[in-house]
Amino acid sequence: MNDEMTYWLLGRLDWQALPFLRAWNHPALSELIAAAAGGLVVLGALAVAVLLTVYRGWGPLWRDWLTSLDHKKIGIMYIVIAGIMLARAVVEAALIRLQQALAVNDAGIVTAEHFGELFSTHGTIMIFFMAMPFLTGVINYVMPLQIGARDMSFPWMNAISLMLTAAGAGLVMISLVVGKFSTGGWTGYPPYTGIEFSPGVGVDYWIWAVTLSSLGSTLTGINFATTLYKNRAPGMELFRLPLFCWTALCTSILMIFAMVPLTVATLMLALDRYAGFHFFTAGSGGNMMNYANLFWLFGHPEVYILILPAFGIYSEVIATFSGKTLYGYRSLVYATMVIAVLSFTVWLHHFFTMGQGANLNAVFGVATMAIGVPTGVKVYDWLLTMYRGRIRLTTGMLFSVAFLVTFVIGGLTGVILANPPVDFAVHNSLFLVAHFHNMLIPGLLFGMIAGVQFWFPKAFGFRLDERWGKAAFWCWFGGFYLAFMPLYALGLMGAMRRSSQWFEPQYVPYLLTALAGAALILAGLACLFIQLWVSVRNRDRLAAPLGDPWDGRGLEWSVSSPPPEYNFAMLPQVRSHDDFWEAKQDGRAYREPKRYEDIEMPRNSATAPLIGLAAAAFGFAITWQIWWLVALSFTGIWVIVIVRSFQQDIARVIPAREVAAKERAWLAEVESARPVDRFAETTRQNRGLAEVSP
Amino acid sequence: MNDDRFPDSELPGHGRELRHYLTGAAVTLTLTLAAFGIVWLSVLPRYWTLGVVSVLAVLQIVAHFRYFLHIDLGKSHRDDLLMILFTSLIIVMMVGGTIWILFNQFARMM
Amino acid sequence: MSHSNRLHGGLNLGQAHAETHRQAETMVFGFWIFLMSDLVLFAVILATYADASVHGLADGPGPAELFELRNPFIETLLLLASSVTFGMAALHLKYQDDRRGLVLWMLATGALGLVFVAMEGWDFYSLVVHDDAPPQRSGFLSVFFLLVGMHGLHVIAATVWMLVLLIQIGRFGLMPDVKLRILRLSIFWHMLDVVWVAIFTFVYLSGVAR
């Protein structure tokens, strides 16, 4: 086969793309690590395939999960993706710490290029394939239940969003096995990521993975916002929404507007790289500073896309485990809105040092500091919610309290960084790295973990093991401080981020402390997975099928666990904020509906996973320049969409009879159950029926 | 015509809406012609021209929303109007900020 | 107030019951949100254009040398006319159960859209071939081609969508789903005209104004 033919068929693919071959040819430690990572992906995929085959799981996986349009299942699948990606990115973080700790006057364990791949994938994954799927998954699961809806406004689009995200995540995973990932960081600044300085496939992998996931997120934002606007149960006025829904609404509005500049930036970068355009090139009239501008037009609102849902989760968790209604509900709502709008006015603070005038920097610096005000309001609201509450320190609550303390420290360093002259001094140093980890670990990850601890019994009908949960908490909490506090000091000492080697022996104690912190975080991650394993094994002892294990306040607790496919046998009539809690007080809860009706739910559809598959093929093909596959997969996606628009039979009816049987069985179980005291909720007695206390 | 399907109250609507569209066509056409005319004939100094065509563009966009997209101040369109206004705010911040930043950087590089 | 009046372009869903109307409202609302997101797309590219058309010439030709007004003027009129024809189609959809009129007006709209795209294609061709001004020449030309080309791609997509809808009208008749899709396409089409107003003002008129 001649070269032209090979290119036509396989694009830029060749054997050297495989890390195993590279490691065989140059058995250096760095290459061996890459081969091991690639091997882990292959073995992991094989293991899953074997297990599915042995346990005959392919059929159920396809029928019950991949083709499902049920928002609850889609939410769970999002969280599964987030969990897998979290594991990978935390391991990478530990490797980064290990390299930096070992590489003082030494080469360390990986080459500079491999180190570049490590921090690029770590950042890209944590933002786009851990944080985004995680919060999207939690909102997907919880929000329709909280507003008293049976599904999203656009269930099919919901599945497509999931599959696009999955396709992007798949591309990042494939890059471990075929070729190399970008070394340009999660921000991918040109000109370094231009074709001149990064001719390989790495940046292309990054571009298409990020583009697919951001398209998915835009669609998700549209879906959430429409659902929250149009699908609320009767009586669920906007100011009766649980705070989590408010944060979901603000996040979705940010998604709608903020993902677009990112898509524009990545598309322009792609045109520069593939077609010789000059958006961001160094010469010929390109303006690379506009890339930073466009990227952070997205990037700053993105910070709030990530943080707001966690704020919502904390509001729910703190109110529930303090046994009080949320303090300052309205102020929290307004603070959320103000944060959402202000988040569009501060993007320049990510590039204070790029050369614009002092006045411009000052304006954006002041706007940045202003965001601290509504955030401060929220912190006080949460503190006052706990004040005089009868607090139960469950795992979720522990994470929430740790968040409050830690997040305030991060916010403080943020206000410091908002001062342009200070920023000039510590810009791009480990001080910055410490700052944003200090925001995002408590401000996103702790929140998501708390959310999982809180709503897991809702989704699966059994609680998570508290002992392992608390172990995980202490590891994460201690690990965080050990890992990131030294980075503040290092940054002030002059250590720049993304350095693969050092020449300052005085860094060593700090780097070793941070390494210990990374190890502890790794242990925390392990504890979470062990917790899941142990809980599944003990699921009978932990079962809480009646639906309300924590004496909950929102509508999501008013149905069985797991909820039926249609969520509510009868759409609830909402009378107030904290409706279910008040219903329990008034004895309105657990009443049988007067009559049952047929419920129409969307039928499963194979089109969404097919579109995801085609999108992944598109991303892979265009990365490797396999043009026939690019054309085929792109056309394929649109053909599937059009074919779907001709389908008529897309809904199926659940007969009233079936609904009634299910509902009555559950209500009978509730009737015969013994309610559990709030302070015994982590014991075996907790079957999910809370004792009503005055 | 089936009365059940097309209640009488809606029938006069047809003429009214037709007029609505045609008015819209006339207004937008006039604005387009005015904008092109000003540039074509270059009757004004450059910066005046830019200002005037920008204002005409905004007016024309409002006319499109008013006549073709049926967005007005009516109560039933309050949600959509708010959404459009909020989008306008975001666009003004994004476009204005971008232009401010990039022109400032350029000026300082000279 | 009747339900149909609440639906933007206005829509007569026939005898469909309230649930269908509620779904229709949700559908149209979601589509509006998508369009808002799409507007931001064009706004961001336009902002980039504002920079590149001044600072990104790279000693190549600028807007004043490259652009003339005749073709953009005709293109503007074509799009404006297509907005009106789609309005007529929407009126047929709402007030007369007259499939022929609807289809004819939609065909007219699609034809105007195609002529528009063809003219734009010709503009691009003559820029690249006659003026030696391909997008690879300068930052300004890169953004120009992206901005105008992105709008053109939208028009092409809308035309394909219209084709699919014409097939669906033929196959399913004017059932509520199809009516709703026509309504959404009409909103999309009008919105593309709004975007074009910004393009002809800030790209062409501002480019050649002396």
GROMACS .gro file of N, CA and C in nm, chain A residues 496-547:
model
  156
  496MET      N    1   0.679   2.849   3.992
  496MET     CA    2   0.580   2.867   3.886
  496MET      C    3   0.503   2.738   3.862
  497ARG      N    4   0.378   2.754   3.821
  497ARG     CA    5   0.297   2.636   3.794
  497ARG      C    6   0.349   2.564   3.670
  498ARG      N    7   0.309   2.439   3.656
  498ARG     CA    8   0.340   2.358   3.538
  498ARG      C    9   0.490   2.336   3.517
  499SER      N   10   0.571   2.353   3.625
  499SER     CA   11   0.713   2.327   3.610
  499SER      C   12   0.739   2.178   3.632
  500SER      N   13   0.818   2.120   3.541
  500SER     CA   14   0.846   1.977   3.557
  500SER      C   15   0.973   1.954   3.637
  501GLN      N   16   1.051   2.057   3.658
  501GLN     CA   17   1.173   2.041   3.738
  501GLN      C   18   1.200   2.167   3.818
  502TRP      N   19   1.272   2.151   3.929
  502TRP     CA   20   1.310   2.266   4.012
  502TRP      C   21   1.460   2.266   4.032
  503PHE      N   22   1.510   2.382   4.075
  503PHE     CA   23   1.651   2.390   4.111
  503PHE      C   24   1.667   2.459   4.247
  504GLU      N   25   1.561   2.457   4.329
  504GLU     CA   26   1.565   2.525   4.458
  504GLU      C   27   1.543   2.423   4.569
  505PRO      N   28   1.649   2.382   4.636
  505PRO     CA   29   1.636   2.279   4.740
  505PRO      C   30   1.542   2.323   4.853
  506GLN      N   31   1.525   2.455   4.871
  506GLN     CA   32   1.438   2.497   4.982
  506GLN      C   33   1.291   2.463   4.955
  507TYR      N   34   1.258   2.424   4.833
  507TYR     CA   35   1.119   2.384   4.805
  507TYR      C   36   1.087   2.246   4.863
  508VAL      N   37   1.192   2.166   4.886
  508VAL     CA   38   1.169   2.023   4.912
  508VAL      C   39   1.070   1.994   5.024
  509PRO      N   40   1.086   2.056   5.142
  509PRO     CA   41   0.990   2.019   5.249
  509PRO      C   42   0.845   2.047   5.210
  510TYR      N   43   0.822   2.158   5.142
  510TYR     CA   44   0.685   2.192   5.100
  510TYR      C   45   0.633   2.091   4.998
  511LEU      N   46   0.721   2.057   4.904
  511LEU     CA   47   0.677   1.963   4.800
  511LEU      C   48   0.648   1.827   4.860
  512LEU      N   49   0.728   1.787   4.958
  512LEU     CA   50   0.703   1.656   5.019
  512LEU      C   51   0.572   1.658   5.099
  513THR      N   52   0.547   1.770   5.168
  513THR     CA   53   0.419   1.780   5.240
  513THR      C   54   0.303   1.770   5.143
  514ALA      N   55   0.315   1.843   5.032
  514ALA     CA   56   0.207   1.838   4.933
  514ALA      C   57   0.190   1.697   4.879
  515LEU      N   58   0.301   1.627   4.862
  515LEU     CA   59   0.293   1.489   4.812
  515LEU      C   60   0.217   1.402   4.913
  516ALA      N   61   0.249   1.422   5.042
  516ALA     CA   62   0.176   1.346   5.144
  516ALA      C   63   0.027   1.377   5.135
  517GLY      N   64  -0.006   1.504   5.112
  517GLY     CA   65  -0.146   1.542   5.097
  517GLY      C   66  -0.211   1.471   4.979
  518ALA      N   67  -0.137   1.464   4.868
  518ALA     CA   68  -0.191   1.396   4.751
  518ALA      C   69  -0.217   1.249   4.782
  519ALA      N   70  -0.125   1.189   4.858
  519ALA     CA   71  -0.144   1.048   4.894
  519ALA      C   72  -0.270   1.031   4.978
  520LEU      N   73  -0.290   1.127   5.070
  520LEU     CA   74  -0.407   1.118   5.156
  520LEU      C   75  -0.536   1.134   5.073
  521ILE      N   76  -0.532   1.226   4.975
  521ILE     CA   77  -0.649   1.244   4.888
  521ILE      C   78  -0.676   1.115   4.810
  522LEU      N   79  -0.567   1.054   4.763
  522LEU     CA   80  -0.582   0.927   4.692
  522LEU      C   81  -0.651   0.825   4.783
  523ALA      N   82  -0.610   0.825   4.911
  523ALA     CA   83  -0.673   0.734   5.007
  523ALA      C   84  -0.821   0.770   5.023
  524GLY      N   85  -0.850   0.901   5.024
  524GLY     CA   86  -0.990   0.945   5.035
  524GLY      C   87  -1.072   0.894   4.919
  525LEU      N   88  -1.014   0.902   4.799
  525LEU     CA   89  -1.085   0.851   4.681
  525LEU      C   90  -1.110   0.702   4.696
  526ALA      N   91  -1.005   0.630   4.742
  526ALA     CA   92  -1.021   0.486   4.762
  526ALA      C   93  -1.133   0.459   4.861
  527CYS      N   94  -1.136   0.538   4.971
  527CYS     CA   95  -1.242   0.519   5.071
  527CYS      C   96  -1.380   0.533   5.008
  528LEU      N   97  -1.394   0.631   4.917
  528LEU     CA   98  -1.526   0.651   4.854
  528LEU      C   99  -1.567   0.527   4.775
  529PHE      N  100  -1.471   0.471   4.700
  529PHE     CA  101  -1.507   0.353   4.622
  529PHE      C  102  -1.534   0.233   4.714
  530ILE      N  103  -1.453   0.223   4.822
  530ILE     CA  104  -1.479   0.114   4.918
  530ILE      C  105  -1.616   0.133   4.981
  531GLN      N  106  -1.648   0.259   5.013
  531GLN     CA  107  -1.779   0.288   5.071
  531GLN      C  108  -1.891   0.236   4.981
  532LEU      N  109  -1.874   0.263   4.852
  532LEU     CA  110  -1.976   0.218   4.757
  532LEU      C  111  -1.986   0.066   4.759
  533TRP      N  112  -1.870   0.001   4.756
  533TRP     CA  113  -1.865  -0.145   4.754
  533TRP      C  114  -1.930  -0.204   4.879
  534VAL      N  115  -1.887  -0.150   4.994
  534VAL     CA  116  -1.939  -0.200   5.121
  534VAL      C  117  -2.090  -0.177   5.129
  535SER      N  118  -2.135  -0.060   5.084
  535SER     CA  119  -2.277  -0.030   5.093
  535SER      C  120  -2.359  -0.122   5.005
  536VAL      N  121  -2.307  -0.150   4.885
  536VAL     CA  122  -2.380  -0.240   4.798
  536VAL      C  123  -2.391  -0.378   4.862
  537ARG      N  124  -2.281  -0.421   4.925
  537ARG     CA  125  -2.285  -0.553   4.988
  537ARG      C  126  -2.383  -0.557   5.106
  538ASN      N  127  -2.388  -0.446   5.180
  538ASN     CA  128  -2.477  -0.442   5.297
  538ASN      C  129  -2.610  -0.378   5.266
  539ARG      N  130  -2.651  -0.384   5.141
  539ARG     CA  131  -2.766  -0.302   5.103
  539ARG      C  132  -2.893  -0.338   5.179
  540ASP      N  133  -2.904  -0.462   5.224
  540ASP     CA  134  -3.025  -0.498   5.298
  540ASP      C  135  -3.030  -0.428   5.432
  541ARG      N  136  -2.913  -0.422   5.496
  541ARG     CA  137  -2.905  -0.358   5.626
  541ARG      C  138  -2.925  -0.206   5.612
  542LEU      N  139  -2.884  -0.152   5.498
  542LEU     CA  140  -2.889  -0.007   5.480
  542LEU      C  141  -3.016   0.039   5.409
  543ALA      N  142  -3.105  -0.056   5.380
  543ALA     CA  143  -3.218  -0.024   5.293
  543ALA      C  144  -3.309   0.084   5.355
  544ALA      N  145  -3.353   0.176   5.270
  544ALA     CA  146  -3.447   0.280   5.313
  544ALA      C  147  -3.545   0.307   5.201
  545PRO      N  148  -3.622   0.203   5.165
  545PRO     CA  149  -3.703   0.212   5.042
  545PRO      C  150  -3.823   0.305   5.055
  546LEU      N  151  -3.855   0.346   5.178
  546LEU     CA  152  -3.977   0.425   5.193
  546LEU      C  153  -3.959   0.568   5.146
  547GLY      N  154  -3.833   0.610   5.131
  547GLY     CA  155  -3.813   0.732   5.055
  547GLY      C  156  -3.768   0.854   5.130
   0.00000   0.00000   0.00000
